[in-house]
Short mmCIF file of N, CA and C in Angstrom, two decimals:
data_model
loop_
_atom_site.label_atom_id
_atom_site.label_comp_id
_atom_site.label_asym_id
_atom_site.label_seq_id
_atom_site.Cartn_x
_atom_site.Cartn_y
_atom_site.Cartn_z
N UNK A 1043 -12.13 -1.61 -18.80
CA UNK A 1043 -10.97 -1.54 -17.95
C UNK A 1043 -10.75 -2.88 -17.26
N UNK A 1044 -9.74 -3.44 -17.43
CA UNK A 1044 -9.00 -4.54 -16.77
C UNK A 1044 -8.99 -4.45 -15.24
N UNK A 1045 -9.31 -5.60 -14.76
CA UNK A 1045 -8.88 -5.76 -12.93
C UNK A 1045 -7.50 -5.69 -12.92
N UNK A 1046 -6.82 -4.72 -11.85
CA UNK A 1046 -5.49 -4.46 -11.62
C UNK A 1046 -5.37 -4.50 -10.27
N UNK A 1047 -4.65 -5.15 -9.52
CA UNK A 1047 -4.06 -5.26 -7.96
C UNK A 1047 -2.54 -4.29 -7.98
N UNK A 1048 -2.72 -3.61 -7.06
CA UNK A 1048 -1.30 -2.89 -6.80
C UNK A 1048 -1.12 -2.42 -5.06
N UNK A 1049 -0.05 -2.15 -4.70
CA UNK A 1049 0.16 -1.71 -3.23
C UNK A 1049 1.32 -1.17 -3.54
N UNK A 1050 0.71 -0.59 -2.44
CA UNK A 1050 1.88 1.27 -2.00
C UNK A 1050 3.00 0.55 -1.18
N UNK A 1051 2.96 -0.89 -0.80
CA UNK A 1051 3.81 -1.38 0.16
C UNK A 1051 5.04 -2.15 -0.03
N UNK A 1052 5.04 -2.29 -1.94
CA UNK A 1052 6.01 -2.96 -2.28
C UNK A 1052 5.52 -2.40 -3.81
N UNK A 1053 6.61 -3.12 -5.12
CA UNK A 1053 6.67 -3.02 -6.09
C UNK A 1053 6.36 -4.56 -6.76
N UNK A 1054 5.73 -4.24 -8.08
CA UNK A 1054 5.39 -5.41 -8.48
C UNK A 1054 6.68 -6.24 -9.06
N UNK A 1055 7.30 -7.49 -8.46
CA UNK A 1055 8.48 -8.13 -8.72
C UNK A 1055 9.72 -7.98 -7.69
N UNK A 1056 9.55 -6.82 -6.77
CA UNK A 1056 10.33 -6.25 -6.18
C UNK A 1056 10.38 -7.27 -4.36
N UNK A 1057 11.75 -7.34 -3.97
CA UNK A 1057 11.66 -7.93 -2.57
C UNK A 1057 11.05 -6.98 -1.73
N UNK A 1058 10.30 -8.01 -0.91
CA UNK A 1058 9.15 -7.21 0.08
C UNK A 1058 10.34 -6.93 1.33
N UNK A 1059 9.77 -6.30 2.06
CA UNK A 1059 10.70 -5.27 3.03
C UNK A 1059 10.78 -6.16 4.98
N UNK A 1060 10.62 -6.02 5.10
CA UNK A 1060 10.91 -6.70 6.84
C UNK A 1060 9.69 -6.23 7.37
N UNK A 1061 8.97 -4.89 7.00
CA UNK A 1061 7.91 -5.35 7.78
C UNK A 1061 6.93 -6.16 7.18
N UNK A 1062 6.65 -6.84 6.29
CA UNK A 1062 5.72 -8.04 5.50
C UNK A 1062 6.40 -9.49 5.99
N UNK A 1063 7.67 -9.47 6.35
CA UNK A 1063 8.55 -11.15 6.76
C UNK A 1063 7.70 -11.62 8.26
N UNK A 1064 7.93 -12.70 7.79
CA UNK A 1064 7.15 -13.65 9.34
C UNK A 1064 8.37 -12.76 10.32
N UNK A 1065 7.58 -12.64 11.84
CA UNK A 1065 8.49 -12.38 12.59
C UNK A 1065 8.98 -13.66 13.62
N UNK A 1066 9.90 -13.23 14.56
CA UNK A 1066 10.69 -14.56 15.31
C UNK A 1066 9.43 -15.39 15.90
N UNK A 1067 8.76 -14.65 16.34
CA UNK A 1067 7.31 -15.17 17.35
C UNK A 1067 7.38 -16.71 16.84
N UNK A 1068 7.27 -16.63 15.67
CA UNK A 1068 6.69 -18.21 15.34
C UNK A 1068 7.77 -18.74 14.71
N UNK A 1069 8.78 -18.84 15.48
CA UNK A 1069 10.53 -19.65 15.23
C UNK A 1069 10.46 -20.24 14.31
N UNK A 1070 10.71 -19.90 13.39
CA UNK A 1070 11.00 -20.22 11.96
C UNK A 1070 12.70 -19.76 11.19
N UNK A 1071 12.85 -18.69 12.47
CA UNK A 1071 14.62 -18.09 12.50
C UNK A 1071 14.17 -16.23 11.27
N UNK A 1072 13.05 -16.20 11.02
CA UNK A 1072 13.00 -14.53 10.60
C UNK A 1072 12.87 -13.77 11.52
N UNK A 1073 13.17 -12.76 10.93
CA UNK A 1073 12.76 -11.11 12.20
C UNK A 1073 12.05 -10.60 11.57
N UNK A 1074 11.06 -10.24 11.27
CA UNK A 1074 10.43 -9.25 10.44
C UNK A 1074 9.06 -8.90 10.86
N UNK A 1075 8.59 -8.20 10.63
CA UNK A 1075 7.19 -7.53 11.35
C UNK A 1075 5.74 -8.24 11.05
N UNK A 1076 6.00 -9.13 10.01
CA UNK A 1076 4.69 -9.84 9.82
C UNK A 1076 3.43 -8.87 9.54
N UNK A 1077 3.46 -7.84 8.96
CA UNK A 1077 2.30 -7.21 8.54
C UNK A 1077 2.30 -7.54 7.31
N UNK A 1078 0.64 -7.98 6.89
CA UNK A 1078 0.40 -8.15 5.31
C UNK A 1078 0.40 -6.38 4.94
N UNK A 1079 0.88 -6.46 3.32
CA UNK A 1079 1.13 -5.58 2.66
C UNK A 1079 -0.19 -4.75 2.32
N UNK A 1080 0.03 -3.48 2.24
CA UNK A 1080 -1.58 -2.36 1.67
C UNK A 1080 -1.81 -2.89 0.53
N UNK A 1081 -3.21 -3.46 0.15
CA UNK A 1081 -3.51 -3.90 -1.18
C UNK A 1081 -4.77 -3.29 -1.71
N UNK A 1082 -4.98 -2.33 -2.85
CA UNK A 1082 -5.73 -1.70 -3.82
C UNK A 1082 -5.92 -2.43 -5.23
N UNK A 1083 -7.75 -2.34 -5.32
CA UNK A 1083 -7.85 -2.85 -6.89
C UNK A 1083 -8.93 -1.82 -7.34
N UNK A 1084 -8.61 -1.98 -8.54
CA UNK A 1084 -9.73 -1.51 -9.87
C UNK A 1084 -10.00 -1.80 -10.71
N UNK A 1085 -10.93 -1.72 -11.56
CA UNK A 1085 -11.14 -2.26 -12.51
C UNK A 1085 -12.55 -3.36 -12.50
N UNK A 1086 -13.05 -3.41 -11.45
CA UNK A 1086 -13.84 -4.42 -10.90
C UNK A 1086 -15.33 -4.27 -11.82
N UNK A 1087 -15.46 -6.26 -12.27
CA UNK A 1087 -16.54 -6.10 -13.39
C UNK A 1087 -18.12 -6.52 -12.70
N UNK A 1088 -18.44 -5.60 -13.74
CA UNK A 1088 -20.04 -5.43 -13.26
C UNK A 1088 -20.37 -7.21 -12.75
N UNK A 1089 -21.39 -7.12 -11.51
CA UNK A 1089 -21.82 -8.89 -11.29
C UNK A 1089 -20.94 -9.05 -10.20
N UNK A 1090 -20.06 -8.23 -9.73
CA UNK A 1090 -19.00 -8.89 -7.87
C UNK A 1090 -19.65 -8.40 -7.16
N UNK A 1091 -20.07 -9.69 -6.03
CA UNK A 1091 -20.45 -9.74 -5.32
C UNK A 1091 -19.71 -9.55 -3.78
N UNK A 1092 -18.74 -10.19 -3.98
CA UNK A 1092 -17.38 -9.78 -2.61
C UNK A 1092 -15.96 -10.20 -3.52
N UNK A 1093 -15.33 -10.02 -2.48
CA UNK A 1093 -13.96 -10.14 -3.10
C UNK A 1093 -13.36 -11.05 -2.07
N UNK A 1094 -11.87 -11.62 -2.49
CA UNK A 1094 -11.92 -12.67 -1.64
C UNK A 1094 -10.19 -12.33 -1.94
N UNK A 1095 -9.08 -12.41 -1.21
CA UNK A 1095 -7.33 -12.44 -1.25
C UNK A 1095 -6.61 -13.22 -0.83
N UNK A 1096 -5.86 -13.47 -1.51
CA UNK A 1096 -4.93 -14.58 -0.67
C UNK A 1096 -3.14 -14.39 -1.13
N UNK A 1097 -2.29 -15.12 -0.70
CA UNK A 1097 -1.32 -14.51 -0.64
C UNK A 1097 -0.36 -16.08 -0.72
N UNK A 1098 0.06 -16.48 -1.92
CA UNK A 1098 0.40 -17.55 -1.87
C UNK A 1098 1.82 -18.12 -2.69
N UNK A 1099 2.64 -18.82 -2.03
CA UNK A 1099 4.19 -19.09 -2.28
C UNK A 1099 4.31 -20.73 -3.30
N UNK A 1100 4.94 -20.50 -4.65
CA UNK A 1100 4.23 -21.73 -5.18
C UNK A 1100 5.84 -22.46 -5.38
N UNK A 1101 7.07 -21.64 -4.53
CA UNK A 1101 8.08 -22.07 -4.71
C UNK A 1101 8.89 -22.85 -3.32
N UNK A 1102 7.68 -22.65 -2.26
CA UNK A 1102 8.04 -23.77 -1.08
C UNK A 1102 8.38 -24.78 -0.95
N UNK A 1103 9.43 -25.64 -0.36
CA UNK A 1103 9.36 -27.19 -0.94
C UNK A 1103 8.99 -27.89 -0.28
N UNK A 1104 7.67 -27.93 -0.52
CA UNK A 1104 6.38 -28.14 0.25
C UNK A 1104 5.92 -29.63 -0.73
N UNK A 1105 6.10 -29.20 -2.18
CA UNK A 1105 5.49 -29.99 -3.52
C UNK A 1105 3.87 -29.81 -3.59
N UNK A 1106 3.65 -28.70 -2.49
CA UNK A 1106 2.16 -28.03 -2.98
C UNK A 1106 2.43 -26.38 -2.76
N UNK A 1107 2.97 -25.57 -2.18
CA UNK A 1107 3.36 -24.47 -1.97
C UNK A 1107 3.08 -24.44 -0.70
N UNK A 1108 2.81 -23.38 -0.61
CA UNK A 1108 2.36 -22.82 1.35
C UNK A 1108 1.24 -21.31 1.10
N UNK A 1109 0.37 -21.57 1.54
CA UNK A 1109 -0.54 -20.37 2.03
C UNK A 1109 -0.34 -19.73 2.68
N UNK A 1110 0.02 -18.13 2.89
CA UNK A 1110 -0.01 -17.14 3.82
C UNK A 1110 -0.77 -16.54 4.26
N UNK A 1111 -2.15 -16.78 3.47
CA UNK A 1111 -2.85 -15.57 3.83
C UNK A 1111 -4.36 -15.99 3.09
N UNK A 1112 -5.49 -15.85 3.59
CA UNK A 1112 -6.52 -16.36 3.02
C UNK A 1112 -7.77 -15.48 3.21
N UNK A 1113 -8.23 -14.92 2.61
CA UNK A 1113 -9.11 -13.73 3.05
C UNK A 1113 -10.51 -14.01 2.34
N UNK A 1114 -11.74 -14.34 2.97
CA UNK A 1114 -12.93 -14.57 1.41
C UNK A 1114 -13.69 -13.30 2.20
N UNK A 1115 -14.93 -13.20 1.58
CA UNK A 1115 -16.58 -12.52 1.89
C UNK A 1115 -15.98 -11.11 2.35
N UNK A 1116 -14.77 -10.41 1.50
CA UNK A 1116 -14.53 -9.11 1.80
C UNK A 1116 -16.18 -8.29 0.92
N UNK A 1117 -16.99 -7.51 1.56
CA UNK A 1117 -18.00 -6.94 1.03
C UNK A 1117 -17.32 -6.10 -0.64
N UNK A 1118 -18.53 -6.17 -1.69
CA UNK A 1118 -18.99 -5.31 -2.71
C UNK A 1118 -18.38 -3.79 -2.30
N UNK A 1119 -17.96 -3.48 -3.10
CA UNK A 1119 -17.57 -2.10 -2.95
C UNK A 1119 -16.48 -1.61 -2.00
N UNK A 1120 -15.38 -3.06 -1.62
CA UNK A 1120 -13.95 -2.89 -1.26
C UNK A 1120 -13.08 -2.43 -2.25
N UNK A 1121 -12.25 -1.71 -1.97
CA UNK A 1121 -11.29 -0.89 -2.98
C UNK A 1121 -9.86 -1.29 -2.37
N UNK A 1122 -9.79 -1.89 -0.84
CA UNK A 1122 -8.19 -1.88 -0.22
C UNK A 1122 -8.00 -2.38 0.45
N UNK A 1123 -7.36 -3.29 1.23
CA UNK A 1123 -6.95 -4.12 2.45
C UNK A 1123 -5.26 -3.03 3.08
N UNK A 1124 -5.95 -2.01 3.62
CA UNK A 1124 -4.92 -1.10 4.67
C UNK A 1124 -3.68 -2.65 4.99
N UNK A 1125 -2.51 -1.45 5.04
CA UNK A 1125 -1.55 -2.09 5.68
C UNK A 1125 -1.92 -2.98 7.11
N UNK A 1126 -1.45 -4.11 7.74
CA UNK A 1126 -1.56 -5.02 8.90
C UNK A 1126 -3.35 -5.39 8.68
N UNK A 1127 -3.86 -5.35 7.74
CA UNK A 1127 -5.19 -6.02 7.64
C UNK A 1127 -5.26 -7.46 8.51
N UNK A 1128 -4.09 -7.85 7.71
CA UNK A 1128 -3.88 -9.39 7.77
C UNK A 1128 -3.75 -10.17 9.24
N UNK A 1129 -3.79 -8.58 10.02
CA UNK A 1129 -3.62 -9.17 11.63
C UNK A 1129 -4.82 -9.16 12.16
N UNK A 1130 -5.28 -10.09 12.95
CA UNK A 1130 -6.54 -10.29 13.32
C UNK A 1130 -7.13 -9.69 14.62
N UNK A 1131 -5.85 -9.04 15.50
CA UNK A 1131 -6.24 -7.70 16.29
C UNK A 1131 -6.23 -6.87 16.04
N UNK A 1132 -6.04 -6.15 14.58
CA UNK A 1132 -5.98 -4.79 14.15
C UNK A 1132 -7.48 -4.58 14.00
N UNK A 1133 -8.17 -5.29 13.69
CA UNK A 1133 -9.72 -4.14 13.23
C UNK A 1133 -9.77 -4.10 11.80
N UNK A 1134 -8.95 -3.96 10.92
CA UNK A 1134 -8.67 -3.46 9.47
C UNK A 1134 -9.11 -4.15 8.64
N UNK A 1135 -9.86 -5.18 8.74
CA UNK A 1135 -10.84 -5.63 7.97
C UNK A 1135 -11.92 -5.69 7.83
N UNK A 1136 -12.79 -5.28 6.52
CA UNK A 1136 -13.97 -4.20 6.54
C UNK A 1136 -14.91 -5.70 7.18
N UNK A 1137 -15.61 -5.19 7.43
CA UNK A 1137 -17.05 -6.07 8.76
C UNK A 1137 -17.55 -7.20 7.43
N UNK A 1138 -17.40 -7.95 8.00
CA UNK A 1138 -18.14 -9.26 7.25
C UNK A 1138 -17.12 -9.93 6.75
N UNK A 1139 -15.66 -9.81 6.30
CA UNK A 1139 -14.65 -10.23 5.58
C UNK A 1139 -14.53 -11.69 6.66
N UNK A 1140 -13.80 -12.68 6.33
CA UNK A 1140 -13.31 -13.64 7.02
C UNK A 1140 -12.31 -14.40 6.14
N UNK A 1141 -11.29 -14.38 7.31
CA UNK A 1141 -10.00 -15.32 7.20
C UNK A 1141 -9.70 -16.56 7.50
N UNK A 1142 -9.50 -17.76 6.63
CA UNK A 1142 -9.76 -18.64 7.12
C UNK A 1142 -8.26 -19.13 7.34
N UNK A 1143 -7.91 -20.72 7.36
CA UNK A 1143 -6.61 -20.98 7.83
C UNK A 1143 -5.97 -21.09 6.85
N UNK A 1144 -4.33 -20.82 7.37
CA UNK A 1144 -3.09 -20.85 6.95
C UNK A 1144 -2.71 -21.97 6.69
N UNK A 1145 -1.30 -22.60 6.30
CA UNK A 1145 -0.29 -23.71 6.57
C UNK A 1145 -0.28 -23.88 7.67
N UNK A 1146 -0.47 -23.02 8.71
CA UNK A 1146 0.14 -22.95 10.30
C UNK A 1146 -1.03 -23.71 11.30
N UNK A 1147 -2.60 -23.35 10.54
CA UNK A 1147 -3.58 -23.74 10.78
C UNK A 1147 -4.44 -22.83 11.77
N UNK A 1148 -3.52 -21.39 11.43
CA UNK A 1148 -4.13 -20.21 11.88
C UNK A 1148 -4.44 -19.53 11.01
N UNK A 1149 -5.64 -18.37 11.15
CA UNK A 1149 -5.97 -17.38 10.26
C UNK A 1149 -5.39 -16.14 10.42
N UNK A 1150 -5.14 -15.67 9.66
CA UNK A 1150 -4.37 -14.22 9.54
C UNK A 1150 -3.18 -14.28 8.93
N UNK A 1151 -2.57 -13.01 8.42
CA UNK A 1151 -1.35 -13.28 7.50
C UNK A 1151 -0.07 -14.04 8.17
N UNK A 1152 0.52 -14.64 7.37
CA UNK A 1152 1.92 -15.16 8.18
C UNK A 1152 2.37 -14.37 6.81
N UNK A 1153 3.81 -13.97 6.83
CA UNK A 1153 4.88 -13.24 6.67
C UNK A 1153 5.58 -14.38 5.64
N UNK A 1154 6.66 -14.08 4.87
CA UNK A 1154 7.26 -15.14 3.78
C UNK A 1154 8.73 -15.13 5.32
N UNK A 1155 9.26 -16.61 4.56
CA UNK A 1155 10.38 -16.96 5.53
C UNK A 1155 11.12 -18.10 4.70
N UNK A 1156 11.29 -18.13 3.37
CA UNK A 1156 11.91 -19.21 3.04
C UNK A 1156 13.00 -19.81 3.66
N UNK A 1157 13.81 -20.89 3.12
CA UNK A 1157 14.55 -21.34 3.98
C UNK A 1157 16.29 -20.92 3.69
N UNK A 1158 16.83 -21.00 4.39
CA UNK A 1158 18.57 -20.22 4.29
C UNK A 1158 18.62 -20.87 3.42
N UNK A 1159 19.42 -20.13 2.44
CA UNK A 1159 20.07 -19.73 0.94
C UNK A 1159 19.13 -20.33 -0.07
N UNK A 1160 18.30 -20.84 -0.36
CA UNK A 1160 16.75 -21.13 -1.16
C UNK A 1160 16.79 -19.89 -1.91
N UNK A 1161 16.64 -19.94 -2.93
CA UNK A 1161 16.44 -19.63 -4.11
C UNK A 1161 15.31 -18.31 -3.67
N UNK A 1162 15.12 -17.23 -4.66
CA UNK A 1162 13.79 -16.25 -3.97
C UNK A 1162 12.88 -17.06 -4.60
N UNK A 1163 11.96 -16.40 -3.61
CA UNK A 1163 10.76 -17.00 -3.25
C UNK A 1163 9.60 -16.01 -3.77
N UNK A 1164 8.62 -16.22 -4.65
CA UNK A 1164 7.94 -15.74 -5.32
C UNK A 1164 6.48 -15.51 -4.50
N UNK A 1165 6.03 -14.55 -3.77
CA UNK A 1165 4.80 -14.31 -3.18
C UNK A 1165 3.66 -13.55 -3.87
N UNK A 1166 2.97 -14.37 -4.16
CA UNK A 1166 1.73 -13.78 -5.09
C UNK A 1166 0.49 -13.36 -4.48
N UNK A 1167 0.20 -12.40 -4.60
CA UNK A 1167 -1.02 -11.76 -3.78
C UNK A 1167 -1.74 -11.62 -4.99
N UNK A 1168 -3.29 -12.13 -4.90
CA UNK A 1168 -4.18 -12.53 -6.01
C UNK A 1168 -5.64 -11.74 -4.86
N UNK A 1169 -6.47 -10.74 -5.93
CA UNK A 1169 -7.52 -10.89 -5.39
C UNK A 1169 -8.77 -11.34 -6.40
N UNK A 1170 -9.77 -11.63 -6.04
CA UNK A 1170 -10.36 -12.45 -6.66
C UNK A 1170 -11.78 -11.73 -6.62
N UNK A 1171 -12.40 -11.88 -7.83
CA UNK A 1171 -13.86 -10.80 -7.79
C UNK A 1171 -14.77 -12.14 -7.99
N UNK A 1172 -15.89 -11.78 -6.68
CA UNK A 1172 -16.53 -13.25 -6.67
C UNK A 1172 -18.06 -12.92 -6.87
N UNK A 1173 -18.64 -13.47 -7.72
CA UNK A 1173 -19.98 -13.53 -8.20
C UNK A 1173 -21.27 -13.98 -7.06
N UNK A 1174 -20.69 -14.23 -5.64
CA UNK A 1174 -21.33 -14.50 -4.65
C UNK A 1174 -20.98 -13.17 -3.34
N UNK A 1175 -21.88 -13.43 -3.27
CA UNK A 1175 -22.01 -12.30 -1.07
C UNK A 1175 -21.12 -13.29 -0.50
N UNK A 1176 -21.51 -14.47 -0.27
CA UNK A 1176 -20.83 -15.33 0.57
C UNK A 1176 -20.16 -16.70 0.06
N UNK A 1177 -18.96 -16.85 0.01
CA UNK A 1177 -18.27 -18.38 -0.10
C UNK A 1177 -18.54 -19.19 1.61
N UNK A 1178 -19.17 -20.44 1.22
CA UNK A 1178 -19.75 -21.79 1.99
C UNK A 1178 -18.72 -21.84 2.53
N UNK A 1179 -17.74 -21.24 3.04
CA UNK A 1179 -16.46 -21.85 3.94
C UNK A 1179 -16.56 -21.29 5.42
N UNK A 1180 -15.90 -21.83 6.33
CA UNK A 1180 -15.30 -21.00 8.00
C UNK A 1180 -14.05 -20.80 8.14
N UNK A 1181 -13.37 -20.38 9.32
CA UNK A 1181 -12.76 -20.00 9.75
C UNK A 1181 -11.18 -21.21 9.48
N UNK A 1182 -11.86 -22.54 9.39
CA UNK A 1182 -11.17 -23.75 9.53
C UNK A 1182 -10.89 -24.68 7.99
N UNK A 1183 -11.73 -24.16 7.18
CA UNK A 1183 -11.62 -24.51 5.67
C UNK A 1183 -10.06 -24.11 5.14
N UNK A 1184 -9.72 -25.47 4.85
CA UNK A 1184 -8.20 -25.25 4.04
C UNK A 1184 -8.22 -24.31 3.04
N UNK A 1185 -6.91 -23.83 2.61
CA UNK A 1185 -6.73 -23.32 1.81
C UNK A 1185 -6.87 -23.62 0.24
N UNK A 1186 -7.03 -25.27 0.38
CA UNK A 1186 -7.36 -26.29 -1.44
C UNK A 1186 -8.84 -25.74 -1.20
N UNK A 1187 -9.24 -26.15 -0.34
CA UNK A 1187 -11.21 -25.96 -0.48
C UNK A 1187 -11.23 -24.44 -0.69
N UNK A 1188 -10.95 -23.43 -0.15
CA UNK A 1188 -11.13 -22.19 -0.48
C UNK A 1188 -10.92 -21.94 -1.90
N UNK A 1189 -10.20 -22.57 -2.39
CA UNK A 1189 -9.61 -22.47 -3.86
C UNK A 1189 -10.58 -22.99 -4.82
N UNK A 1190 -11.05 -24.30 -4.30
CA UNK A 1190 -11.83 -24.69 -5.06
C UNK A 1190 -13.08 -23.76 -4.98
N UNK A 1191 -13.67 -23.74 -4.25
CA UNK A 1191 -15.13 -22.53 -3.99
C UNK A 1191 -14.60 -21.51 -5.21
N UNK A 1192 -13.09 -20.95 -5.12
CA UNK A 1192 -13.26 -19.74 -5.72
C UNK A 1192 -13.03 -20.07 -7.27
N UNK A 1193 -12.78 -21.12 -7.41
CA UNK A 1193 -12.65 -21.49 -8.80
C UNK A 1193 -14.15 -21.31 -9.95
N UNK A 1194 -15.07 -21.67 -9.01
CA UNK A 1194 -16.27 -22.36 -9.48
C UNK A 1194 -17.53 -20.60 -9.68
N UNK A 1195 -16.41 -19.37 -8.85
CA UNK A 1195 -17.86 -18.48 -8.56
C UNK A 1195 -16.53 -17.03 -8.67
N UNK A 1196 -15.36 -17.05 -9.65
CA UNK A 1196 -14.48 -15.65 -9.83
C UNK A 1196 -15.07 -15.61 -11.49
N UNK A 1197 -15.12 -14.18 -11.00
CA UNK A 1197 -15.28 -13.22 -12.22
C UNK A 1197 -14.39 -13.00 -12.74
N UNK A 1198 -13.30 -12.43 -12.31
CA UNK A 1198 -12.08 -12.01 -12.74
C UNK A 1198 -11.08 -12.11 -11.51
N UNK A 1199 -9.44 -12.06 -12.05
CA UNK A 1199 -8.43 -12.13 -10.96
C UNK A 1199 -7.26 -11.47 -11.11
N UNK A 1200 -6.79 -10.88 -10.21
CA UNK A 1200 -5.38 -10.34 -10.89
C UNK A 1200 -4.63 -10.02 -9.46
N UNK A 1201 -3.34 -10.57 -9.96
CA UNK A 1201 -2.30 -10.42 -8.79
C UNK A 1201 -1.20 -9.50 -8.66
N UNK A 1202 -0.31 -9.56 -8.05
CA UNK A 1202 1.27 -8.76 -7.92
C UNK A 1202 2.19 -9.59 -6.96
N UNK A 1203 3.15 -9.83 -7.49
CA UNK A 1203 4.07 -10.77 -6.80
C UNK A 1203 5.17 -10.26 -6.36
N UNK A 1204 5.42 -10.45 -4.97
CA UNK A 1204 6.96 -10.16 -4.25
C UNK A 1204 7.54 -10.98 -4.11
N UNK A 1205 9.12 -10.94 -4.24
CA UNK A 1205 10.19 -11.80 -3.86
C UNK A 1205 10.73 -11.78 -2.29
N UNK A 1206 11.75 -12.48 -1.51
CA UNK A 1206 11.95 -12.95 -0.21
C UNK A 1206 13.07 -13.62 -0.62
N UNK A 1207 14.35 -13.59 -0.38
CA UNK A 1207 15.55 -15.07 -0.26
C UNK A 1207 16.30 -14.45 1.08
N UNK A 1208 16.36 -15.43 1.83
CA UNK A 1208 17.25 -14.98 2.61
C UNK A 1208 18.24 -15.83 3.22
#
C-alpha cells in the first residue's frame, strides 16, 4: 500500500476555504481564519521513525516560494494533524512534534494570501515518513535546512495541494 495524505478540510486541487487563509492580524490585506487544514495519512512503510509536514507555495514571487508551515519529530504512530494543529496555542500537536520557522520567522501555520489578482496559488501539504525519532533542527532552523535534513533521512512522501487567488 502506497503513502496517501488526504483531509476532511479541503479537496485534493480544490480552493481552500477562509478558515485555512492568513487572517488580517498579520496585514497582509486577508481575512481568513488562519487554521492549518485536518491532515490524515496511510500507508506508512515499515522503518518510520516520525513524521515530519510542511505546507509549501512554489508559485510566490518570491523566486524561491514561501513556507507556511513546518512541522518535524511528529512521533511513530501519528495518523493526523486535527484541524488548527498548526496553531501553537491550541495543544493539537501530539507531545514531542516541533515547529520550526516560517517566511515570517515564526513557527506555526500562516494561512495562503497571495497577492491581488495573481494567478492561483498552488499550496502543497507534503508529509514526510522519516527514518529518524529526531531531525538535528530547533525551533529557528529555516525552512531550506529542514528540507535538506529531510532529504537525506524520508522514506516515503506524499502530498495534496490547495488552490487560493484572490
Amino acid at each position: 500500500m502506497a503513502l496517501t495524505l488526504t483531509s476532511t478540510s479541503f479537496k485534493e486541487g480544490a480552493t481552500l476555504g477562509m478558515d485555512h487563509i492568513l487572517s488580517a492580524d498579520y496585514g497582509f490585506g486577508c481575512g481568513g481564519g488562519n487554521k492549518s487544514p485536518q491532515l490524515s495519512w496511510s500507508g506508512v512503510p515499515a522503518g518510520t521513525k516520525s513524521f515530519a509536514v510542511h505546507c509549501f507555495d512554489p508559485d510566490a514571487p518570491t523566486g524561491s516560494g514561501f513556507w507556511h508551515w513546518v512541522v518535524v519529530n511528529i512521533p511513530a504512530g501519528t495518523t493526523e494533524l486535527p484541524l488548527d494543529a498548526g496553531n501553537p496555542m491550541s495543544g493539537k500537536l501530539p507531545a514531542g512534534a516541533l515547529m520550526t520557522r516560517t517566511e515570517l520567522g515564526n513557527s506555526g501555520y500562516l494561512g495562503p494570501c497571495p497577492p491581488p489578482g495573481d494567478h492561483p496559488h498552488r499550496y502543497l501539504f507534503t508529509v514526510f515518513c522519516v527514518g529518524k525519532d529526531k531531525l538535528g533542527v530547533t525551533a529557528d532552523t529555516s525552512p531550506a535546512v529542514v528540507g535538506f535534513n529531510l532529504h537525506f533521512n524520508t522514506l516515503a512522501k506524499a502530498e495534496i495541494m490547495g488552490l487560493f487567488k484572490r
